[in-house]
Short mmCIF file of C-alpha atoms in Angstrom, two decimals:
data_model
loop_
_atom_site.label_atom_id
_atom_site.label_comp_id
_atom_site.label_asym_id
_atom_site.label_seq_id
_atom_site.Cartn_x
_atom_site.Cartn_y
_atom_site.Cartn_z
CA GLY A 1 -13.38 0.59 15.45
CA ALA A 2 -13.60 -2.36 13.13
CA GLY A 3 -11.38 -0.88 10.46
CA VAL A 4 -9.17 2.07 9.65
CA SER A 5 -11.29 5.17 9.22
CA GLN A 6 -10.20 8.16 7.17
CA THR A 7 -11.95 11.49 7.00
CA PRO A 8 -12.92 13.26 4.91
CA SER A 9 -13.31 10.82 2.04
CA ASN A 10 -13.02 13.68 -0.43
CA LYS A 11 -11.50 17.13 -0.05
CA VAL A 12 -11.36 19.89 -2.63
CA THR A 13 -9.24 22.89 -1.74
CA GLU A 14 -7.82 25.91 -3.44
CA LYS A 15 -4.14 26.22 -4.21
CA GLY A 16 -2.31 27.79 -1.29
CA LYS A 17 -4.78 26.66 1.37
CA TYR A 18 -4.07 24.50 4.41
CA VAL A 19 -5.66 21.06 4.79
CA GLU A 20 -5.84 18.40 7.47
CA LEU A 21 -6.52 14.75 6.79
CA ARG A 22 -7.51 12.46 9.63
CA CYS A 23 -6.83 8.78 10.23
CA ASP A 24 -8.42 6.70 12.99
CA PRO A 25 -6.58 3.35 13.16
CA ILE A 26 -7.79 0.04 14.46
CA SER A 27 -7.95 0.13 18.24
CA GLY A 28 -4.75 -1.22 19.76
CA HIS A 29 -2.66 -0.89 16.64
CA THR A 30 0.56 0.81 17.67
CA ALA A 31 1.95 1.37 14.18
CA LEU A 32 0.41 3.85 11.76
CA TYR A 33 1.49 4.69 8.21
CA TRP A 34 0.60 7.39 5.70
CA TYR A 35 0.90 6.81 1.97
CA ARG A 36 0.18 8.95 -1.06
CA GLN A 37 -1.19 7.41 -4.24
CA SER A 38 -1.11 9.48 -7.41
CA LEU A 39 -3.33 8.54 -10.33
CA GLY A 40 -2.19 5.35 -12.03
CA GLN A 41 0.61 4.67 -9.56
CA GLY A 42 1.25 2.55 -6.52
CA PRO A 43 1.13 4.04 -3.03
CA GLU A 44 4.26 5.90 -1.93
CA PHE A 45 5.34 5.92 1.69
CA LEU A 46 5.17 9.22 3.54
CA ILE A 47 5.59 8.62 7.28
CA TYR A 48 5.45 5.88 9.91
CA PHE A 49 4.47 6.29 13.57
CA GLN A 50 5.24 3.86 16.34
CA GLY A 51 3.08 5.02 19.19
CA THR A 52 3.19 8.80 19.42
CA GLY A 53 6.51 9.31 17.71
CA ALA A 54 7.39 9.48 14.04
CA ALA A 55 9.82 6.61 13.60
CA ASP A 56 10.41 7.29 9.91
CA ASP A 57 9.41 10.47 8.06
CA SER A 58 11.74 9.97 5.14
CA GLY A 59 8.90 9.93 2.63
CA LEU A 60 7.54 13.40 3.36
CA PRO A 61 8.22 15.32 0.15
CA ASN A 62 8.99 18.69 1.72
CA ASP A 63 8.41 20.83 4.79
CA ARG A 64 4.86 21.68 3.73
CA PHE A 65 3.88 18.20 4.90
CA PHE A 66 3.63 17.35 8.57
CA ALA A 67 1.89 14.65 10.57
CA VAL A 68 1.11 14.14 14.24
CA ARG A 69 -0.20 11.39 16.45
CA PRO A 70 -0.33 13.02 19.90
CA GLU A 71 -2.02 10.24 21.86
CA GLY A 72 -0.82 7.25 19.89
CA SER A 73 -4.11 6.59 18.17
CA VAL A 74 -5.64 9.15 15.78
CA SER A 75 -3.23 10.77 13.36
CA THR A 76 -3.54 13.96 11.33
CA LEU A 77 -1.65 14.67 8.13
CA LYS A 78 -1.27 18.40 7.60
CA ILE A 79 -0.42 20.04 4.31
CA GLN A 80 0.40 23.74 4.18
CA ARG A 81 0.26 25.99 1.10
CA THR A 82 -1.23 23.24 -1.02
CA GLU A 83 -0.13 22.90 -4.62
CA ARG A 84 -1.88 21.25 -7.56
CA GLY A 85 0.77 18.50 -7.49
CA ASP A 86 -0.45 17.50 -4.03
CA SER A 87 -3.65 16.16 -5.60
CA ALA A 88 -3.73 12.43 -4.86
CA VAL A 89 -5.38 9.82 -2.68
CA TYR A 90 -3.87 9.79 0.80
CA LEU A 91 -4.01 6.35 2.37
CA CYS A 92 -3.57 5.47 6.00
CA ALA A 93 -2.70 2.00 7.31
CA SER A 94 -2.25 0.57 10.76
CA SER A 95 -0.55 -2.51 12.12
CA LEU A 96 -0.59 -4.29 15.46
CA GLY A 97 3.19 -4.25 15.74
CA GLY A 98 5.85 -2.06 14.26
CA ASP A 99 7.63 -4.83 12.46
CA GLY A 100 4.83 -5.45 10.02
CA ASN A 101 4.64 -9.14 10.84
CA TYR A 102 1.01 -8.77 11.76
CA GLY A 103 -0.01 -7.29 8.44
CA TYR A 104 -1.27 -3.88 7.50
CA THR A 105 -4.90 -2.74 7.31
CA PHE A 106 -5.62 0.17 5.02
CA GLY A 107 -8.34 2.77 5.16
CA SER A 108 -10.34 3.80 2.11
CA GLY A 109 -8.30 6.94 1.68
CA THR A 110 -8.91 10.66 1.33
CA ARG A 111 -9.03 11.94 -2.22
CA LEU A 112 -7.47 15.41 -2.17
CA THR A 113 -7.99 17.70 -5.13
CA VAL A 114 -6.18 21.02 -5.25
CA VAL A 115 -7.70 23.45 -7.75
CA ALA B 1 17.87 0.17 -2.76
CA GLN B 2 14.56 -1.58 -2.37
CA LYS B 3 12.39 -1.76 -5.44
CA ILE B 4 9.33 -3.60 -6.73
CA THR B 5 8.75 -4.00 -10.45
CA GLN B 6 5.45 -4.98 -12.02
CA THR B 7 5.94 -5.10 -15.77
CA GLN B 8 2.34 -5.74 -16.81
CA PRO B 9 0.28 -2.53 -16.82
CA GLY B 10 -2.81 -4.50 -17.83
CA MET B 11 -3.91 -8.10 -18.11
CA PHE B 12 -7.02 -9.79 -19.49
CA VAL B 13 -8.36 -13.18 -18.51
CA GLN B 14 -11.45 -15.18 -19.31
CA GLU B 15 -13.74 -16.01 -16.43
CA LYS B 16 -12.89 -19.33 -14.76
CA GLU B 17 -9.36 -19.37 -16.14
CA ALA B 18 -6.16 -18.88 -14.17
CA VAL B 19 -3.97 -15.80 -14.49
CA THR B 20 -0.46 -14.94 -13.30
CA LEU B 21 0.53 -11.41 -12.33
CA ASP B 22 4.26 -10.80 -12.35
CA CYS B 23 6.33 -9.19 -9.62
CA THR B 24 10.09 -8.90 -9.26
CA TYR B 25 11.87 -7.25 -6.39
CA ASP B 26 15.26 -5.99 -5.34
CA THR B 27 16.48 -5.72 -1.78
CA SER B 28 19.67 -6.01 0.20
CA ASP B 29 17.86 -7.19 3.32
CA PRO B 30 18.37 -10.89 4.08
CA SER B 31 14.93 -11.01 5.68
CA TYR B 32 11.91 -9.50 4.01
CA GLY B 33 8.22 -10.03 3.36
CA LEU B 34 6.26 -9.87 0.14
CA PHE B 35 2.61 -8.86 -0.06
CA TRP B 36 -0.09 -8.70 -2.68
CA TYR B 37 -2.99 -6.27 -2.41
CA LYS B 38 -6.12 -5.84 -4.50
CA GLN B 39 -7.52 -2.37 -5.08
CA PRO B 40 -11.00 -2.28 -6.63
CA SER B 41 -12.42 0.89 -8.12
CA SER B 42 -13.77 1.86 -4.70
CA GLY B 43 -10.17 2.50 -3.63
CA GLU B 44 -9.57 0.38 -0.55
CA MET B 45 -6.46 -1.79 -0.41
CA ILE B 46 -7.42 -5.38 0.31
CA PHE B 47 -4.74 -7.75 1.59
CA LEU B 48 -4.55 -10.99 -0.39
CA ILE B 49 -1.47 -12.98 0.50
CA TYR B 50 1.91 -12.81 2.26
CA GLN B 51 5.20 -14.63 1.71
CA GLY B 52 8.14 -14.44 4.09
CA SER B 53 11.60 -14.71 2.62
CA TYR B 54 12.45 -17.68 4.82
CA ASP B 55 9.18 -19.52 4.30
CA GLN B 56 9.85 -22.96 2.86
CA GLN B 57 6.49 -23.31 1.17
CA ASN B 58 4.80 -21.03 -1.33
CA ALA B 59 1.93 -19.16 0.28
CA THR B 60 -1.65 -20.01 -0.62
CA GLU B 61 -4.93 -18.35 0.38
CA GLY B 62 -7.99 -19.84 -1.25
CA ARG B 63 -7.83 -19.06 -4.98
CA TYR B 64 -4.63 -17.04 -4.53
CA SER B 65 -1.17 -18.54 -4.53
CA LEU B 66 2.23 -16.95 -4.62
CA ASN B 67 4.89 -18.42 -6.90
CA PHE B 68 7.99 -17.44 -4.91
CA GLN B 69 11.32 -17.91 -6.66
CA LYS B 70 13.90 -16.47 -4.30
CA ALA B 71 16.92 -16.89 -6.55
CA ARG B 72 15.14 -15.02 -9.33
CA LYS B 73 13.73 -12.48 -6.87
CA SER B 74 10.25 -12.99 -8.19
CA ALA B 75 6.94 -13.29 -6.34
CA ASN B 76 4.22 -13.81 -8.91
CA LEU B 77 0.57 -13.96 -7.90
CA VAL B 78 -1.53 -16.74 -9.38
CA ILE B 79 -5.30 -16.38 -9.31
CA SER B 80 -7.11 -19.59 -10.14
CA ALA B 81 -10.67 -19.83 -11.47
CA SER B 82 -10.98 -16.08 -12.14
CA GLN B 83 -14.25 -14.39 -11.27
CA LEU B 84 -15.74 -11.16 -12.60
CA GLY B 85 -15.23 -9.65 -9.14
CA ASP B 86 -11.48 -10.13 -9.49
CA SER B 87 -11.35 -7.19 -11.89
CA ALA B 88 -9.24 -4.60 -10.08
CA MET B 89 -5.74 -3.17 -9.68
CA TYR B 90 -3.25 -5.53 -8.08
CA PHE B 91 -0.19 -4.32 -6.23
CA CYS B 92 2.88 -6.22 -5.16
CA ALA B 93 4.66 -4.81 -2.12
CA MET B 94 7.71 -5.58 0.00
CA ARG B 95 8.79 -4.91 3.54
CA GLY B 96 12.35 -5.41 4.69
CA ARG B 97 13.65 -6.02 8.18
CA SER B 98 15.51 -2.74 8.16
CA TYR B 99 12.49 -0.63 7.34
CA ASN B 100 8.97 -0.69 8.73
CA LYS B 101 7.10 0.33 5.64
CA LEU B 102 5.79 -1.19 2.45
CA ILE B 103 7.38 -0.46 -0.90
CA PHE B 104 4.81 -0.85 -3.69
CA GLY B 105 5.05 -1.60 -7.37
CA ALA B 106 3.17 0.39 -10.00
CA GLY B 107 0.40 -2.20 -10.15
CA THR B 108 -1.31 -4.35 -12.76
CA ARG B 109 -4.88 -3.77 -13.86
CA LEU B 110 -6.69 -7.07 -14.28
CA ALA B 111 -9.85 -7.33 -16.35
CA VAL B 112 -11.88 -10.53 -16.15
CA HIS B 113 -14.13 -11.11 -19.16
CA PRO B 114 -17.27 -13.29 -19.10
#
């Protein structure tokens, strides 16, 4: 597609539930990144994929968070046993190359609210 | 450790005037890149300008320019001839050679007044 697409744009879930957030990167972009942006803060890195593999998952806060990119394009961020503190905007970005020299294109984000 | 600091939580500017948004950084990487993004209330992150650590010239993109002072580790964004549509959050970010991710500052909210 023309840009990075994230679905859903908004998600409200109950505490303890499981959620999946989807990111469809720009076609041909091999690198994909997930960020979390809490209210009033800058985005915080979660995980980086190069192709199908997670090259850096050092930003995942705990083992309730997991992400996959099985075919090297679409990625899904999965959050188990959601907590109110998980409420944030989850941003996805993609890049043509893994070294970032080609720039990053961000999606519009998924606003997750845990009630 | 890599860190971006934006010390101005909010800035005001009169329409058509210039404004400077501050950004300082800390990194041990000899090669790195500095980015500025605009985030309007709609939420998308819009790329504005990029400066490589070895670039000899300060980056410019239309009304945006980056005042890069390597020795001071600062990368301030200058917006000339401010427009009402420039009102948004502005984030400074850094990528180092040793890590393929962006590190963001806390952002500066810019309000342009008519």
